[in-house]
Short mmCIF file of C-alpha atoms and ligand atoms in Angstrom, two decimals:
data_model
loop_
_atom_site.label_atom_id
_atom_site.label_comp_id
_atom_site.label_asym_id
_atom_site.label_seq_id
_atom_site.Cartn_x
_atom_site.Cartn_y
_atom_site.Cartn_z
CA UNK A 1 -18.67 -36.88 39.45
CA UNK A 2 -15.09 -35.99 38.08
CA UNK A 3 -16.41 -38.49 34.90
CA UNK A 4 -19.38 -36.00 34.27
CA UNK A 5 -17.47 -33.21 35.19
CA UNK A 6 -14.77 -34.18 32.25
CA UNK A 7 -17.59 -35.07 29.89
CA UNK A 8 -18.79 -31.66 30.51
CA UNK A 9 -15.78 -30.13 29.43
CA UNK A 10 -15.03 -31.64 26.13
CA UNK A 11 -18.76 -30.93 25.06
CA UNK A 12 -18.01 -27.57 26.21
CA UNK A 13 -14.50 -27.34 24.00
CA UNK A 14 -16.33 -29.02 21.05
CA UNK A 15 -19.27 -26.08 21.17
CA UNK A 16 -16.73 -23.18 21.69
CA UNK A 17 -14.45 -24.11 18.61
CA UNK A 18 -17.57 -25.01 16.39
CA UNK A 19 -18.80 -21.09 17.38
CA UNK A 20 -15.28 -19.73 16.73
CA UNK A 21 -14.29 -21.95 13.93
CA UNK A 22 -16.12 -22.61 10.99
CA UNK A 23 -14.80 -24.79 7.89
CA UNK A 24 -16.12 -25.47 4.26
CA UNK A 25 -14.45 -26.60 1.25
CA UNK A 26 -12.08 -24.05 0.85
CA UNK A 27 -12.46 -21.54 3.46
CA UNK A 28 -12.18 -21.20 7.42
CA UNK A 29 -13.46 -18.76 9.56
CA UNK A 30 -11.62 -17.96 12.99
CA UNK A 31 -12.61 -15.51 15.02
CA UNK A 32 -12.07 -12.02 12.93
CA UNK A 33 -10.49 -13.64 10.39
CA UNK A 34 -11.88 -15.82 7.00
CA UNK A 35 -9.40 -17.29 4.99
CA UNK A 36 -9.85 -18.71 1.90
CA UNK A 37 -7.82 -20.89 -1.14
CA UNK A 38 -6.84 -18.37 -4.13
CA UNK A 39 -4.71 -20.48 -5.96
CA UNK A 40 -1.18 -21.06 -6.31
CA UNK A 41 1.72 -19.27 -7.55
CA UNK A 42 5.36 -20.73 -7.69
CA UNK A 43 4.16 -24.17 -6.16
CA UNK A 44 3.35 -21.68 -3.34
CA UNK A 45 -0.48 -21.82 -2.05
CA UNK A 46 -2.05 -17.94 -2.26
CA UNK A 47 -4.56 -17.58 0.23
CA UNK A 48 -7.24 -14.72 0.28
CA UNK A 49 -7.66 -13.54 4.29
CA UNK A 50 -10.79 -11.33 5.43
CA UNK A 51 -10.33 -9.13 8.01
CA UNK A 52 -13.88 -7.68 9.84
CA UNK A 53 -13.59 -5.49 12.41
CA UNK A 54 -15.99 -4.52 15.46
CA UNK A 55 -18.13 -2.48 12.70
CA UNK A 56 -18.47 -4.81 10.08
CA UNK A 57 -15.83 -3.34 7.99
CA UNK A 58 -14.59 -5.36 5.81
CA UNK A 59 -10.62 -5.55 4.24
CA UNK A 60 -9.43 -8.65 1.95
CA UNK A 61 -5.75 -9.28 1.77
CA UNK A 62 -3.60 -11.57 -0.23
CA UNK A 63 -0.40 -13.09 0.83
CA UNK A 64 0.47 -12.75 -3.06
CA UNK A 65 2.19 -9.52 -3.49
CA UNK A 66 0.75 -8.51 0.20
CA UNK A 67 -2.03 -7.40 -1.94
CA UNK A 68 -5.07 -5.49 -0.28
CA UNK A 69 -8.05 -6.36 -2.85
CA UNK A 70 -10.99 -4.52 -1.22
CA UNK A 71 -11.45 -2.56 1.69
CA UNK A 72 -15.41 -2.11 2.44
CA UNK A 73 -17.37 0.58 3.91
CA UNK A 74 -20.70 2.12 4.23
CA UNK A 75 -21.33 5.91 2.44
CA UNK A 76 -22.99 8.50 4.48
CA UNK A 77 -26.70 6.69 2.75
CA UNK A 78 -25.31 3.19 4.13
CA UNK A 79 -24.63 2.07 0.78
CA UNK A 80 -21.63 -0.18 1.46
CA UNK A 81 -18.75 -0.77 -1.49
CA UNK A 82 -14.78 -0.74 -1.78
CA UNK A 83 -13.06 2.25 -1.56
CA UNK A 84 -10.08 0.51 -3.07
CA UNK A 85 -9.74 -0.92 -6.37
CA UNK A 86 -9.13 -4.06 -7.14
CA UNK A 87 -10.38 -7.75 -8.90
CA UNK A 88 -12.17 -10.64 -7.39
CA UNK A 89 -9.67 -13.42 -9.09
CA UNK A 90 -5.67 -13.93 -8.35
CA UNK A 91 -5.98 -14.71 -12.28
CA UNK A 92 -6.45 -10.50 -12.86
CA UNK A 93 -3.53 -9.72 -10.64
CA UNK A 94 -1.43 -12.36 -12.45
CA UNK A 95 -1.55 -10.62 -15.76
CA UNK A 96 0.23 -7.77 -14.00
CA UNK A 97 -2.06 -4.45 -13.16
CA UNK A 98 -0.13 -1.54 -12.11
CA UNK A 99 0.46 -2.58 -8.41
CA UNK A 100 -2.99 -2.44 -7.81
CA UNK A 101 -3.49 -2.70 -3.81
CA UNK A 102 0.34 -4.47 -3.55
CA UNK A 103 3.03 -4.52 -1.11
CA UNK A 104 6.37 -2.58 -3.07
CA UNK A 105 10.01 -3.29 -2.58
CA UNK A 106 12.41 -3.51 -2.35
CA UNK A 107 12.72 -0.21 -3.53
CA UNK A 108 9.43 1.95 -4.12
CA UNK A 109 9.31 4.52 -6.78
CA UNK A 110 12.11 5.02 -9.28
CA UNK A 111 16.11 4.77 -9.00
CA UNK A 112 17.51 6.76 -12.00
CA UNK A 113 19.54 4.71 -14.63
CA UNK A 114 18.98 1.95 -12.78
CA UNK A 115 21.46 1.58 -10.58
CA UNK A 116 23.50 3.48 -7.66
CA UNK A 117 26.64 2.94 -5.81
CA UNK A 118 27.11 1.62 -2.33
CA UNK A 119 30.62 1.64 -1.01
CA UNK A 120 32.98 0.78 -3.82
CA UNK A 121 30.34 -1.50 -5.70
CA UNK A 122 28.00 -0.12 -8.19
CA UNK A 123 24.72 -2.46 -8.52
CA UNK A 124 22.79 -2.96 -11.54
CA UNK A 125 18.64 -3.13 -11.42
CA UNK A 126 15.82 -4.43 -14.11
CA UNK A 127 16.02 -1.25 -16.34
CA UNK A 128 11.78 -1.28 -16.19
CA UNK A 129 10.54 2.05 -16.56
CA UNK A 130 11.93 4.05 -19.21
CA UNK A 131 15.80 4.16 -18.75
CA UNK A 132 14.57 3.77 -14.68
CA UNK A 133 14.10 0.88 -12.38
CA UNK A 134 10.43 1.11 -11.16
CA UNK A 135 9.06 -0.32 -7.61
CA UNK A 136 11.72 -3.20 -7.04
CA UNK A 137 12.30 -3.87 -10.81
CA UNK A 138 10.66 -7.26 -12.97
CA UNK A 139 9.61 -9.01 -10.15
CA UNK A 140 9.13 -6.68 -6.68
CA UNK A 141 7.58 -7.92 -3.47
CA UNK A 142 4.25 -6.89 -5.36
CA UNK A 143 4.31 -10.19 -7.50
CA UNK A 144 6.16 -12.67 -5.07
CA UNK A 145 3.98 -15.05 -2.69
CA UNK A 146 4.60 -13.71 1.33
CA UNK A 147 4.20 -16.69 4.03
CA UNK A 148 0.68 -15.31 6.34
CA UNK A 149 0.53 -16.59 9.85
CA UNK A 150 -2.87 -15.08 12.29
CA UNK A 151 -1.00 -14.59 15.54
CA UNK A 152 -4.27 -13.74 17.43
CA UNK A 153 -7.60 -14.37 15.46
CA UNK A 154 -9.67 -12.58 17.69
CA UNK A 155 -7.86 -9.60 16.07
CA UNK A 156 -8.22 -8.70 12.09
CA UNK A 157 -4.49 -8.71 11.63
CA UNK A 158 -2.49 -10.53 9.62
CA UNK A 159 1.14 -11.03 9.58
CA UNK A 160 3.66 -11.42 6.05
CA UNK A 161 6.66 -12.35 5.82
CA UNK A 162 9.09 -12.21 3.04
CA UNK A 163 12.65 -13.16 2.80
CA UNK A 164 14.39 -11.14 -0.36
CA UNK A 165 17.31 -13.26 -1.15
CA UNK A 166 21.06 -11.69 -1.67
CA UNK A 167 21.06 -10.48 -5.01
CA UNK A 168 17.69 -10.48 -6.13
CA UNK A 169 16.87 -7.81 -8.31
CA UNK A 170 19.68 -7.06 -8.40
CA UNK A 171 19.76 -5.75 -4.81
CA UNK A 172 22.42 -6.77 -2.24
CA UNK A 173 21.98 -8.44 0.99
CA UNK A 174 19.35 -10.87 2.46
CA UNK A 175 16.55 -8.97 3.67
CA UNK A 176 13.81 -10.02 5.93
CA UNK A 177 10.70 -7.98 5.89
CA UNK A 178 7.75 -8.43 7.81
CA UNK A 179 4.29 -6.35 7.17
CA UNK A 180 1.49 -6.29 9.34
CA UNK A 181 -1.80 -5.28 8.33
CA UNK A 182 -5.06 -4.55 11.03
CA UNK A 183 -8.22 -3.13 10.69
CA UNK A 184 -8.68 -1.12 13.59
CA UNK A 185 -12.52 -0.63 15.10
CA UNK A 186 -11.91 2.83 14.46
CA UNK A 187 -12.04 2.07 11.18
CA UNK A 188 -8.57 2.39 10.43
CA UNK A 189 -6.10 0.18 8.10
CA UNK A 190 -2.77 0.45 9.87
CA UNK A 191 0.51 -1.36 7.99
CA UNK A 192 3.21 -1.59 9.89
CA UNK A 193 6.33 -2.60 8.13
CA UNK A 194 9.68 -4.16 9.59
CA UNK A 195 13.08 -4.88 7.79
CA UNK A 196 16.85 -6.85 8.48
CA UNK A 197 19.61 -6.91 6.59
CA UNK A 198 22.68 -8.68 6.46
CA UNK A 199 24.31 -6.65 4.11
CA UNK A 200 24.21 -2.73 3.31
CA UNK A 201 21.21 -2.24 1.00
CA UNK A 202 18.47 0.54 -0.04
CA UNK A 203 15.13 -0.19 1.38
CA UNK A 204 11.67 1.65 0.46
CA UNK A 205 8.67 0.25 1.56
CA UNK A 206 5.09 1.35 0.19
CA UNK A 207 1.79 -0.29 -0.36
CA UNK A 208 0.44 1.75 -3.64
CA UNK A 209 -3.46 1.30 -3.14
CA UNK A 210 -5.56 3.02 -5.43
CA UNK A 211 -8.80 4.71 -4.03
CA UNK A 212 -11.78 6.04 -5.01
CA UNK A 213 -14.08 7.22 -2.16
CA UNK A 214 -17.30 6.85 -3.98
CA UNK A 215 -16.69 3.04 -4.22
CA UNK A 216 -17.72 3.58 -8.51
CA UNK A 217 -15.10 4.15 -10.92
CA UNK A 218 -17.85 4.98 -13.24
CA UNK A 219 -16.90 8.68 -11.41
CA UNK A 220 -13.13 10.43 -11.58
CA UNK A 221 -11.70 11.02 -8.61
CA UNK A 222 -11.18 14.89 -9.90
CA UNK A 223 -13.98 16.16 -7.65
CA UNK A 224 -12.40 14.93 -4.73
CA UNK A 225 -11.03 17.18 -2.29
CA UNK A 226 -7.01 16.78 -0.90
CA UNK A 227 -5.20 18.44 1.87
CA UNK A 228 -1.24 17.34 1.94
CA UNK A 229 0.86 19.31 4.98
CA UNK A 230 3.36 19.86 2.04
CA UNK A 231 5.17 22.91 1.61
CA UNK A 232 7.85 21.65 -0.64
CA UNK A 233 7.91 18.65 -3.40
CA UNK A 234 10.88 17.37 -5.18
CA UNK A 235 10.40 18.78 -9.05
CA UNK A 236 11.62 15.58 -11.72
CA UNK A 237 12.57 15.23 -14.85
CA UNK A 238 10.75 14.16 -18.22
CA UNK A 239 11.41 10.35 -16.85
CA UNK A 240 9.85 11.46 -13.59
CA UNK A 241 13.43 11.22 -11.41
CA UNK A 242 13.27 13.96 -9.13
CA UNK A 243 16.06 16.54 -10.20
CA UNK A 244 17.43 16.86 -6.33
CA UNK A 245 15.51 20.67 -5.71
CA UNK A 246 13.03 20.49 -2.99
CA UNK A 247 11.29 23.26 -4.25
CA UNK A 248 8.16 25.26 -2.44
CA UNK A 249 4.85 24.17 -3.25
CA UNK A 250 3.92 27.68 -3.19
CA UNK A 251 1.96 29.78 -6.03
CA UNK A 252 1.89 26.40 -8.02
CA UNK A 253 -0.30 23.40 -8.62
CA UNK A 254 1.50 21.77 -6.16
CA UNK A 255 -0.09 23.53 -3.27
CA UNK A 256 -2.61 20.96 -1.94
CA UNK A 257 -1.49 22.91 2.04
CA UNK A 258 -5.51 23.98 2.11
CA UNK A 259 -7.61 21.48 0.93
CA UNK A 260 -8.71 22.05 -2.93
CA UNK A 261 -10.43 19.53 -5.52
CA UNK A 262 -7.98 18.01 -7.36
CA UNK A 263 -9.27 18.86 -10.65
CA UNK A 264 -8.79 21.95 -10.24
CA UNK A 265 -5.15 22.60 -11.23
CA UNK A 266 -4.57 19.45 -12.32
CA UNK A 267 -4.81 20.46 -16.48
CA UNK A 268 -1.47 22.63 -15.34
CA UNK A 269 0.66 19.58 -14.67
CA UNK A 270 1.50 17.61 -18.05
CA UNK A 271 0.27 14.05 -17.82
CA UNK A 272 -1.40 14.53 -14.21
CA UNK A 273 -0.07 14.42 -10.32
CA UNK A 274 3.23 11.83 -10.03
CA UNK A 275 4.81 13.51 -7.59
CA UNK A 276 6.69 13.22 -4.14
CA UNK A 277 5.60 15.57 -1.63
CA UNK A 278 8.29 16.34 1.20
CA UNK A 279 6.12 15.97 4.23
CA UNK A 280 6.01 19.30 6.81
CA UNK A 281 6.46 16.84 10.13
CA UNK A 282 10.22 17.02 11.20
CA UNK A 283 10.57 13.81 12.57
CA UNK A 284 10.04 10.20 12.06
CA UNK A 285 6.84 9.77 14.63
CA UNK A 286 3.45 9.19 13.24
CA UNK A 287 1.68 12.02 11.86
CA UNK A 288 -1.31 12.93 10.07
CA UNK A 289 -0.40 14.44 6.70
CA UNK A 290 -3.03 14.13 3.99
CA UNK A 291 -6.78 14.02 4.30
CA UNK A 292 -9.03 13.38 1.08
CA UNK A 293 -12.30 13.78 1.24
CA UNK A 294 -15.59 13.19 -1.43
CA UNK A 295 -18.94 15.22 -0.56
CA UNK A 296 -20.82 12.76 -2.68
CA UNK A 297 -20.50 9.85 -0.47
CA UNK A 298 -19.61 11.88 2.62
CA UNK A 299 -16.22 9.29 3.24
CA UNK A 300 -13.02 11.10 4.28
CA UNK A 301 -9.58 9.41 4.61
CA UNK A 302 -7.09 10.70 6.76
CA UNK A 303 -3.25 9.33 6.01
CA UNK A 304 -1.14 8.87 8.97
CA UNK A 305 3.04 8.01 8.76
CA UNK A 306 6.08 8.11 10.19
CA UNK A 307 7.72 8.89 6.74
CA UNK A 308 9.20 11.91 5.14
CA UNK A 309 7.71 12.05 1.90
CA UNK A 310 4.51 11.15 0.12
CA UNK A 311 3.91 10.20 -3.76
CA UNK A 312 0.32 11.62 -4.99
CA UNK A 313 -0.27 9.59 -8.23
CA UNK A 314 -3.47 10.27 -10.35
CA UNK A 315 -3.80 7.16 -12.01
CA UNK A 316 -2.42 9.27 -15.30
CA UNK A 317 -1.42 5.47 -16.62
CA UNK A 318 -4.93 3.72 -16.16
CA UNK A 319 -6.28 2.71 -19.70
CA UNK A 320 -9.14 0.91 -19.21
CA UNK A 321 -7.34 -2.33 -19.75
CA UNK A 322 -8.59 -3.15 -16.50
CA UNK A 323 -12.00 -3.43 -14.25
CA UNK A 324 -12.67 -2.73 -11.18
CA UNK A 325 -14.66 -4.79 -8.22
CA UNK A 326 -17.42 -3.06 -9.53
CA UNK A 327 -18.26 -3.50 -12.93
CA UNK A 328 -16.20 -0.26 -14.36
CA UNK A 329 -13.17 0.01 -16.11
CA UNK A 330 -10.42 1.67 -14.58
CA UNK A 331 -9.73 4.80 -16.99
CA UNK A 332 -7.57 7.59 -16.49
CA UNK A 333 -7.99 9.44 -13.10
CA UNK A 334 -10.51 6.98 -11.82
CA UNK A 335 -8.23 6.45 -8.95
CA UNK A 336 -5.52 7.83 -6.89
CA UNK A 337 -2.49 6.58 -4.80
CA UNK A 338 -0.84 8.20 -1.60
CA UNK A 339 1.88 5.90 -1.51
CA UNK A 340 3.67 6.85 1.97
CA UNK A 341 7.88 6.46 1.08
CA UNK A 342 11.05 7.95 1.18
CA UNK A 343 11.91 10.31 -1.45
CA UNK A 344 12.63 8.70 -5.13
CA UNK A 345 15.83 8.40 -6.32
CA UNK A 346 17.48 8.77 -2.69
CA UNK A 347 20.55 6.26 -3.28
CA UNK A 348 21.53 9.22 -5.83
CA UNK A 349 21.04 11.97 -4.25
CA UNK A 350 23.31 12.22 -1.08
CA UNK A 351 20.91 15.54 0.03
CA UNK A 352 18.09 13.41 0.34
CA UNK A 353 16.80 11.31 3.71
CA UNK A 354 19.12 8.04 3.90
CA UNK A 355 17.09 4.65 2.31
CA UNK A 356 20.47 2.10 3.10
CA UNK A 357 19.11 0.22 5.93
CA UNK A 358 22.95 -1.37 7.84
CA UNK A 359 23.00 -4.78 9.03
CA UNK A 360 22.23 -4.79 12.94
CA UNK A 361 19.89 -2.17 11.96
CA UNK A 362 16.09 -2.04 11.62
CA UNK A 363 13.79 -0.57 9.48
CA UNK A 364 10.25 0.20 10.98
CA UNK A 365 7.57 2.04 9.21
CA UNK A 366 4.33 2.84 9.93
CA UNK A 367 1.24 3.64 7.84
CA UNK A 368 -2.14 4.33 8.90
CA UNK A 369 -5.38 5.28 6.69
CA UNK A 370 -8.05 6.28 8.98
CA UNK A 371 -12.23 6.19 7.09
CA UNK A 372 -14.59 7.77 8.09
CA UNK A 373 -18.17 9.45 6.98
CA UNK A 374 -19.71 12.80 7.54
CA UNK A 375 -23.57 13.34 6.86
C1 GLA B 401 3.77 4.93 -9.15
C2 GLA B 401 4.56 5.74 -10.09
C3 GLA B 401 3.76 6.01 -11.31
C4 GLA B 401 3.30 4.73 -11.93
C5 GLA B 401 2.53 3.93 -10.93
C6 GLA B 401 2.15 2.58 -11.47
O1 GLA B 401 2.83 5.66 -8.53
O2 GLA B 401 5.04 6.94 -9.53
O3 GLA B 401 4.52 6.75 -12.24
O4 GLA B 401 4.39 4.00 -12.38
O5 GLA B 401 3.30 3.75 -9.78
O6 GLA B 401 1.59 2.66 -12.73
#
C-alpha cells in the first residue's frame, strides 16, 4: 500500500514539474517566467527573461544593462505590439543605442564639468557628453551584465543585482543596487530600486525607456497627448545643465499641467523637450504624476513615483541609425522618455533635493507605469 502510495507520488511530482517547467535548447519556461540564452558579455552569460502576466501581457528583460526590450500589449482593435522600443538581438544593444530600455547609474542625467565635491575630495567622471558626464559616464549600469535570480516564478518578477565597485567611474564607494522589475495583472510595470553604500556617494537611479503608444515608429509621437503635475521645471543651459532656477511652468511650453499634444509647442523649444520637471507631490510616497495618452490606438500610460523630478525627453537625438522591433527606423521624435530621477546636476547645486546616499543608509525608489486602453 505505502509502495503504491509512494509510486503515486513521484508520478505525481514528475507530471507537476513537466506542466510547470518546460526546457528546450536554450530556453526554460517556469511558471510566469521564460528565460532564454542571449549571449555573453564579459565572460558573463546574458540571459533574455519573459515576464507574462494574468492577461497575456507580455515584458522581455535583460540582465545586460537591466534592459527592458519589449513590453507587449493589445490596442483598443486587439492589435497587439510593443509600446517600447527596442531590438530583438543583444548584438544591437552592444553597438551602444542611446540607453534604449536600460537600467542608468550610477548617476542619471548630467553632472556639470564632470565632477563635484564631496567632503574635502573633489571626484573626477568620464567627461561624455559635451564638457558633462552623461548617465554614469563610459560604461553606466546600462552596459554592465546584472546577476538575475526568479525568487517566486509563479510571479513575473525578476530580481538584478549589481555590485558598482569603489571607484568605478570614477564614483566613490562600493555600492550594491538591487532592481526589481514585475508585471502586475493590472497591467502595470513596477521597478523598484534599492541601494548600499559603504562610502558617501551620489546615487540617481532611472530606467530611460523610450515609448511609443501606437507600437509603429513609422508615426511621431507628436500627436500624443501628455499631462505632467508640474508647475515648475529647472531651466538649463546650452549643455543642458540645469542653471539652479526652478522656474514656473506657467505661460510657457513647459506647461504640460492640462493635458496638450506634444506637438503643439514643441517648435518653441530649440532642439525639442530635454527637460526636468519638478514634480507637484511634496513628499517621497508614490504618486501619479504624468499620464500620456494616443487616441489612435486608444493606450494610455499613467507614471507613478516616489521621486521629485521627472526628465521628458523627445527623442531630439534619434537619427535613424537605429530600428525598431518593428521594422522602422527610429528618427527624430519617434519616441519619448519619462525617465523618473532626482533633479540633474544635484551634487552642484546645494538648493536642490540631496542625491549622496550615507553608508548605513538606503536608497529605495519606486517606479510604476500603469497601460491601459480606452475604446
Ligand atoms: C537623456 C538625456 C538626453 C539624451 C538621452 C540619450 O534623456 O537627457 O539629453 O542624452 O538621455 O540620448
Amino acid at each position: 500500500m505505502t509502495k503504491w502510495f509512494g509510486a503515486g507520488l513521484i508520478i505525481a511530482a514528475i507530471a507537476f514539474i513537466s506542466c510547470n517547467s518546460a526546457q528546450n535548447e536554450n530556453s526554460t519556461t517556469m511558471g510566469a517566467i521564460t528565460k532564454k540564452d542571449w549571449g555573453e558579455v564579459d565572460g558573463k552569460q546574458v540571459y533574455l527573461y519573459t515576464l507574462t502576466n494574468k492577461n497575456g501581457d507580455v515584458a522581455t528583460i535583460s540582465n545586460y544593462g537591466g534592459t527592458i526590450t519589449s513590453w507587449t500589449s493589445p490596442d483598443k482593435n486587439g492589435n497587439k505590439s510593443s509600446i517600447i522600443i527596442g531590438f530583438d538581438s543583444l548584438n544591437t544593444y552592444l553597438q551602444h543605442p542611446p540607453y534604449f530600455g536600460a537600467l542608468v547609474g550610477r548617476y542619471g542625467n548630467r553632472i556639470g564639468k564632470a565632477q563635484f565635491k564631496l567632503g574635502d575630495s573633489v571626484y573626477h567622471l568620464a567627461v561624455n557628453n559635451g564638457p558633462n558626464s552623461l548617465h554614469g559616464g563610459l560604461k553606466g549600469f546600462d552596459k554592465v551584465v546584472w546577476e538575475a535570480s526568479v525568487p517566486d516564478s509563479t510571479q513575473p518578477s525578476l530580481t538584478l543585482n549589481y555590485l558598482s565597485k569603489d571607484g568605478e567611474e570614477g564614483y566613490p564607494g562600493n555600492l550594491n543596487v538591487t532592481v526589481v522589475y514585475t508585471l502586475s495583472d493590472d497591467n502595470g510595470l513596477k521597478i523598484d530600486y534599492t541601494a548600499t553604500t559603504d562610502k558617501p556617494t551620489p546615487v540617481n537611479l532611472t530606467n530611460h525607456s523610450y515609448f511609443n503608444l501606437t507600437g509603429n515608429v513609422s508615426n511621431t509621437i507628436l500627436d500624443h497627448s501628455l499631462q505632467i503635475d508640474a508647475d515648475n521645471y529647472t531651466p538649463v543651459d546650452t549643455t543642458l545643465i540645469p542653471t539652479g532656477e526652478i522656474k514656473t511652468v506657467k505661460g510657457s511650453p513647459f506647461d504640460f499641467t492640462t493635458a496638450k499634444k506634444i506637438g503643439r509647442d514643441i517648435a518653441s523649444v530649440p532642439g525639442g523637450y530635454d527637460h526636468n520637471f519638478v514634480l507637484n507631490k511634496k513628499d517621497s510616497s508614490l504618486q501619479k504624476v504624468a499620464t500620456l495618452s494616443d487616441s489612435v490606438s486608444g493606450r494610455q500610460l499613467e507614471v507613478y513615483t516616489t521621486q521629485p523630478g521627472l526628465q521628458f525627453y523627445t527623442g531630439n537625438f534619434l537619427d535613424g541609425k537605429f530600428t525598431n522591433h518593428d521594422g522602422h527606423p527610429l528618427n527624430i521624435h519617434t519616441a519619448l522618455c519619462m525617465e523618473t530621477q532626482h533633479f540633474p546636476d544635484s551634487p552642484n547645486k546645494p538648493d536642490f533635493p540631496s542625491t549622496i546616499l550615507q553608508p548605513g543608509q538606503t536608497y529605495h525608489t519606486v517606479t510604476e507605469y500603469k497601460l491601459s486602453v480606452k475604446e
